[in-house]
PDB file of C-alpha atoms in Angstrom:
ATOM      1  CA  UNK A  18    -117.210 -44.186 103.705  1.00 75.00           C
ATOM      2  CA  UNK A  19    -120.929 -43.817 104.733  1.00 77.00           C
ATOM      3  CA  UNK A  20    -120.854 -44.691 108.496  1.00 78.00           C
ATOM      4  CA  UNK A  21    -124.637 -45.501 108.538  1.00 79.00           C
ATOM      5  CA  UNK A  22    -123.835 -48.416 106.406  1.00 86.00           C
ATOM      6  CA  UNK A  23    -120.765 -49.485 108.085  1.00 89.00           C
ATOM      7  CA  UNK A  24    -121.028 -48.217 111.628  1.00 90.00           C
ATOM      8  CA  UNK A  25    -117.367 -49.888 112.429  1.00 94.00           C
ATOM      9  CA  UNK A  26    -115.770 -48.362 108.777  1.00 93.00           C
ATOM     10  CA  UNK A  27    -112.405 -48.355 110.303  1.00 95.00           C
ATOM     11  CA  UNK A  28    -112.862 -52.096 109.465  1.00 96.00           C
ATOM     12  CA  UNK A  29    -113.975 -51.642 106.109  1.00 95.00           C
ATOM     13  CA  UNK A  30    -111.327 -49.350 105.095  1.00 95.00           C
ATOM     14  CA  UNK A  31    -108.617 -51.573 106.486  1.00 96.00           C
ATOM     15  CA  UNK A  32    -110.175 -54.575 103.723  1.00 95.00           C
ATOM     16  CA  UNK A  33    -110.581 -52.432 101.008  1.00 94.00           C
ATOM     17  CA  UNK A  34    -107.011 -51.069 101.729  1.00 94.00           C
ATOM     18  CA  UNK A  35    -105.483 -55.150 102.143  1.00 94.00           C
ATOM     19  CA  UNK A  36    -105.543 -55.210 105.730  1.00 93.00           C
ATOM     20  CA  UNK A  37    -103.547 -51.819 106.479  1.00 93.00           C
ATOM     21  CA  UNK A  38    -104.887 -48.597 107.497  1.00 94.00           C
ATOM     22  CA  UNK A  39    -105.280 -45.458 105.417  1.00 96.00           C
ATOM     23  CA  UNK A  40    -102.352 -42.524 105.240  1.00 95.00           C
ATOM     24  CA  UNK A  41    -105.145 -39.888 105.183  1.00 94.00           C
ATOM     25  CA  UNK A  42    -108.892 -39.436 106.936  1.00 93.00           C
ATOM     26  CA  UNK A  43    -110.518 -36.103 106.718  1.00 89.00           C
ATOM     27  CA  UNK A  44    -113.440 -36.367 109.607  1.00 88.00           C
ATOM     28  CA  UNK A  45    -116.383 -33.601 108.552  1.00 82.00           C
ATOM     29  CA  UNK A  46    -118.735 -35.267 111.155  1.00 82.00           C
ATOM     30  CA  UNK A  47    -116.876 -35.107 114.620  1.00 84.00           C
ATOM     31  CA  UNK A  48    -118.532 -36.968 117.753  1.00 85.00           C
ATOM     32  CA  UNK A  49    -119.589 -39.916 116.025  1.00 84.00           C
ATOM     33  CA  UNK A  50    -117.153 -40.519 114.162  1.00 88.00           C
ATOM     34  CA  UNK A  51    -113.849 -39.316 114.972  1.00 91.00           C
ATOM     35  CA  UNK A  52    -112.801 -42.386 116.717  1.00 93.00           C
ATOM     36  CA  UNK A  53    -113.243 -44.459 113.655  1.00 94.00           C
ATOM     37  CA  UNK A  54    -111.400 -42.042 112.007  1.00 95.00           C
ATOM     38  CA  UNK A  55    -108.275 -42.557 114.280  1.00 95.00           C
ATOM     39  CA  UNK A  56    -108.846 -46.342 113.949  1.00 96.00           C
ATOM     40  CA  UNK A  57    -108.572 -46.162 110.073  1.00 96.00           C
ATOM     41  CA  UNK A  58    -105.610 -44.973 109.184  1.00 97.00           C
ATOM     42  CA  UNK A  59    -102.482 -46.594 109.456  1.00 96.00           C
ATOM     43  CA  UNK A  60     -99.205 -46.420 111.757  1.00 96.00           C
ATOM     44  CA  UNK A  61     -97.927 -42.354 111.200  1.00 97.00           C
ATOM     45  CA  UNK A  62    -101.134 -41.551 109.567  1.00 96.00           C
ATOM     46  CA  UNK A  63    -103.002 -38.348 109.433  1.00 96.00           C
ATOM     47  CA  UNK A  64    -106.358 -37.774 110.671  1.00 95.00           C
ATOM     48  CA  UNK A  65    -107.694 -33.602 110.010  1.00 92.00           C
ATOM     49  CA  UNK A  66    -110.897 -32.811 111.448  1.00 90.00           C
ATOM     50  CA  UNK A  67    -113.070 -30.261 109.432  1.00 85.00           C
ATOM     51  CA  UNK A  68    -116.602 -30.433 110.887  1.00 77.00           C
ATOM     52  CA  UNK A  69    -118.608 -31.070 113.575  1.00 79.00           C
ATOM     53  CA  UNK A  70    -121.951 -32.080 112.257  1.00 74.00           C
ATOM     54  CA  UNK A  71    -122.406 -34.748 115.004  1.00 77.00           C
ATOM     55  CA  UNK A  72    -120.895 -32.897 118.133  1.00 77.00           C
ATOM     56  CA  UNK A  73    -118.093 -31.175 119.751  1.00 84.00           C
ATOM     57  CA  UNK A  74    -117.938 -33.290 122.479  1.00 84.00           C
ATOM     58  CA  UNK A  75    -115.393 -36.053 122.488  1.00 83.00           C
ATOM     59  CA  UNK A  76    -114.582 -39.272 124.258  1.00 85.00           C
ATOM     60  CA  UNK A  77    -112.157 -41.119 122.634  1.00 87.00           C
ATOM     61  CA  UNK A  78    -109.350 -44.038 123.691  1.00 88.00           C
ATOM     62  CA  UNK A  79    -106.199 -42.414 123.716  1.00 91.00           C
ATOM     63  CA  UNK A  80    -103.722 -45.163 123.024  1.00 92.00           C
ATOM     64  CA  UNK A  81    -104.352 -45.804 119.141  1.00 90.00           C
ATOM     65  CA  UNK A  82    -103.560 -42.146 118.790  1.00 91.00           C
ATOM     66  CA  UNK A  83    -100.055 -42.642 120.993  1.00 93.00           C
ATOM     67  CA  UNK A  84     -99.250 -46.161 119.770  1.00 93.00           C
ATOM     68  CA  UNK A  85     -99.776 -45.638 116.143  1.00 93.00           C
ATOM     69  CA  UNK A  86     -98.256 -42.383 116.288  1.00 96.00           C
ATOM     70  CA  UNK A  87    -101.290 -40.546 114.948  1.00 96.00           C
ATOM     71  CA  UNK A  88    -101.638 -36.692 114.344  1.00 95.00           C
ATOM     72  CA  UNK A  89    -104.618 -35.519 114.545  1.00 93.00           C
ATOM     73  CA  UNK A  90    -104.996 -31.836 113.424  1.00 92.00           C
ATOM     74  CA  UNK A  91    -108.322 -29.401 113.560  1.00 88.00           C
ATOM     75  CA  UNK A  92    -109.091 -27.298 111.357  1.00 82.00           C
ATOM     76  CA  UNK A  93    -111.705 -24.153 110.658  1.00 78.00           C
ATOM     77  CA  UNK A  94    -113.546 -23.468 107.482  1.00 72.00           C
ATOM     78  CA  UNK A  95    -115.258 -20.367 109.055  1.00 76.00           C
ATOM     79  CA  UNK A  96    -119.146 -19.672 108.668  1.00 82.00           C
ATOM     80  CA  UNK A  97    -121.130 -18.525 105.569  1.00 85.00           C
ATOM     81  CA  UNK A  98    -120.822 -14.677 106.138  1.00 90.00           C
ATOM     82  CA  UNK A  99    -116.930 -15.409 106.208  1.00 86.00           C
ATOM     83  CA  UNK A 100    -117.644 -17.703 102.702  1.00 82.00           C
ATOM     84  CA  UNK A 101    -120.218 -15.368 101.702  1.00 89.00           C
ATOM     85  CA  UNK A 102    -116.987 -11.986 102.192  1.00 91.00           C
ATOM     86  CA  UNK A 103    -114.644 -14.443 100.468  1.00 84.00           C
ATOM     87  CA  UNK A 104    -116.036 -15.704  97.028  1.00 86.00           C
ATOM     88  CA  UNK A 105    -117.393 -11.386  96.634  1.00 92.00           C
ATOM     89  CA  UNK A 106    -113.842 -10.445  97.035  1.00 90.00           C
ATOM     90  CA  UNK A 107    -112.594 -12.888  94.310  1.00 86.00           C
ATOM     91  CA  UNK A 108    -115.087 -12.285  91.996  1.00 91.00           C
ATOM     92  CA  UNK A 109    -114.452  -8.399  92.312  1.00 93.00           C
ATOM     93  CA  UNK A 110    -110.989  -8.984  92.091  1.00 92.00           C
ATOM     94  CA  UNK A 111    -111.209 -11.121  88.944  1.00 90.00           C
ATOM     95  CA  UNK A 112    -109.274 -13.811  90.598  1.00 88.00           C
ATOM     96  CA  UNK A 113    -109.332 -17.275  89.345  1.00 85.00           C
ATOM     97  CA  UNK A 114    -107.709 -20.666  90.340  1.00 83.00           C
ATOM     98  CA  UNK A 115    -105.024 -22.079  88.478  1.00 87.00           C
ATOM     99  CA  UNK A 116    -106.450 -25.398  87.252  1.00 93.00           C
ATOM    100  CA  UNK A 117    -104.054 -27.984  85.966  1.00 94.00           C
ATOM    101  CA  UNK A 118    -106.329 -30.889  85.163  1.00 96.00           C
ATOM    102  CA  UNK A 119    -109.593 -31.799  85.345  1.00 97.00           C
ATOM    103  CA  UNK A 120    -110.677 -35.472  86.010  1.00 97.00           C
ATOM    104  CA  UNK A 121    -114.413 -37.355  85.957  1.00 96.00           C
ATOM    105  CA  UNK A 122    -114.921 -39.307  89.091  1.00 94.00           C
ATOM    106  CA  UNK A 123    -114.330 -42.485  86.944  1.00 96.00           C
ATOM    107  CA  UNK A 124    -110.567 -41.119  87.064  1.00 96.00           C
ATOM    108  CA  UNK A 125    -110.009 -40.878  90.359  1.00 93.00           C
ATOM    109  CA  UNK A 126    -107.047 -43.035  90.212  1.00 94.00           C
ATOM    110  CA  UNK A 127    -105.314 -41.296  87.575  1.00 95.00           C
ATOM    111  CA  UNK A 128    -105.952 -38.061  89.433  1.00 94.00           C
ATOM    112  CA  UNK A 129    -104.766 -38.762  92.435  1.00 90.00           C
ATOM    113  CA  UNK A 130    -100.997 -39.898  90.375  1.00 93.00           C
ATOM    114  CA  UNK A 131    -100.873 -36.469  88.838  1.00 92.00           C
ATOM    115  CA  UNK A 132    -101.605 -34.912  92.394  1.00 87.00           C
ATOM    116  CA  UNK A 133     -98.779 -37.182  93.808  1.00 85.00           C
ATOM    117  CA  UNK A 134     -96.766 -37.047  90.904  1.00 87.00           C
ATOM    118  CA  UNK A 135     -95.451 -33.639  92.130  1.00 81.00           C
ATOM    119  CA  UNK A 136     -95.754 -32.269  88.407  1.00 87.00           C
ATOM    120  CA  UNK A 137     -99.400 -30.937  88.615  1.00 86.00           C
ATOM    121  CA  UNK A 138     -99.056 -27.194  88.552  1.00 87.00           C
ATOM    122  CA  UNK A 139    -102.393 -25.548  90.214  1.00 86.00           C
ATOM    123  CA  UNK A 140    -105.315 -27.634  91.550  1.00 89.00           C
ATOM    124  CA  UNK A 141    -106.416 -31.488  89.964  1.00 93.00           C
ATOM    125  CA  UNK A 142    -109.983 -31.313  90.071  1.00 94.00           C
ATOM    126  CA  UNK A 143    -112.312 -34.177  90.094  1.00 94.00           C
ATOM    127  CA  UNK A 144    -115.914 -33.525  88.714  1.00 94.00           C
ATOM    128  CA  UNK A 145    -118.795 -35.279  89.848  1.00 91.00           C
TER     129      UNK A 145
END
């Protein structure tokens, strides 16, 4: 959801999704938009925070977190020396993923049932 073009997307994601939240939101910006994040997914839902390309700093209202039960989990991708160390080591160790299906974006539906499906055996990519 680009949050220049819907600076309250919590809102937009609840009418695209009938009215109810989202299960998932992966935040990759951080100050400015974290709190939207929170506010878009629904009761129990899951909000992981990968990046912080807006800010570290946050100010945020705690109660939708504590009255919709939401966790809300950080996580680190490293920096690009640390990428940089980690795609040389699998290409000198030959390593490759295991790749169980490959959709276009047009398919995202269909790849997201054989992700859920619990059949897919490696990754379900979706090209672009």
């Amino acid at each position: 959801m680009n949050y220049n073009t819907f600076p309250e997307w919590s809102q937009e994601v609840k009418r695209l999704n009938g009215g109810i939240g989202v299960d998932v939101t992966l935040d990759i910006a951080g100050t400015d938009t974290i709190e939207q994040s929170i506010l878009s997914v629904k009761q129990h839902g899951f909000v992981g925070l990968i990046g912080l390309m807006t800010g570290t700093q946050l100010t945020i209202d705690l109660i939708p977190l504590i009255t919709n039960y939401v966790r809300l989990l950080a996580y680190s991708v490293g920096n690009a020396e640390e990428l940089h160390s980690f795609v040389n080591a699998l290409e000198k160790n030959l390593t490759q993923p295991v790749i169980d299906s490959v959709f276009p974006i047009e398919k995202v539906q269909e790849a997201f049932q054989r992700f859920n499906s619990g059949k897919a055996f490696g990754k379900v990519v979706i090209t672009f």
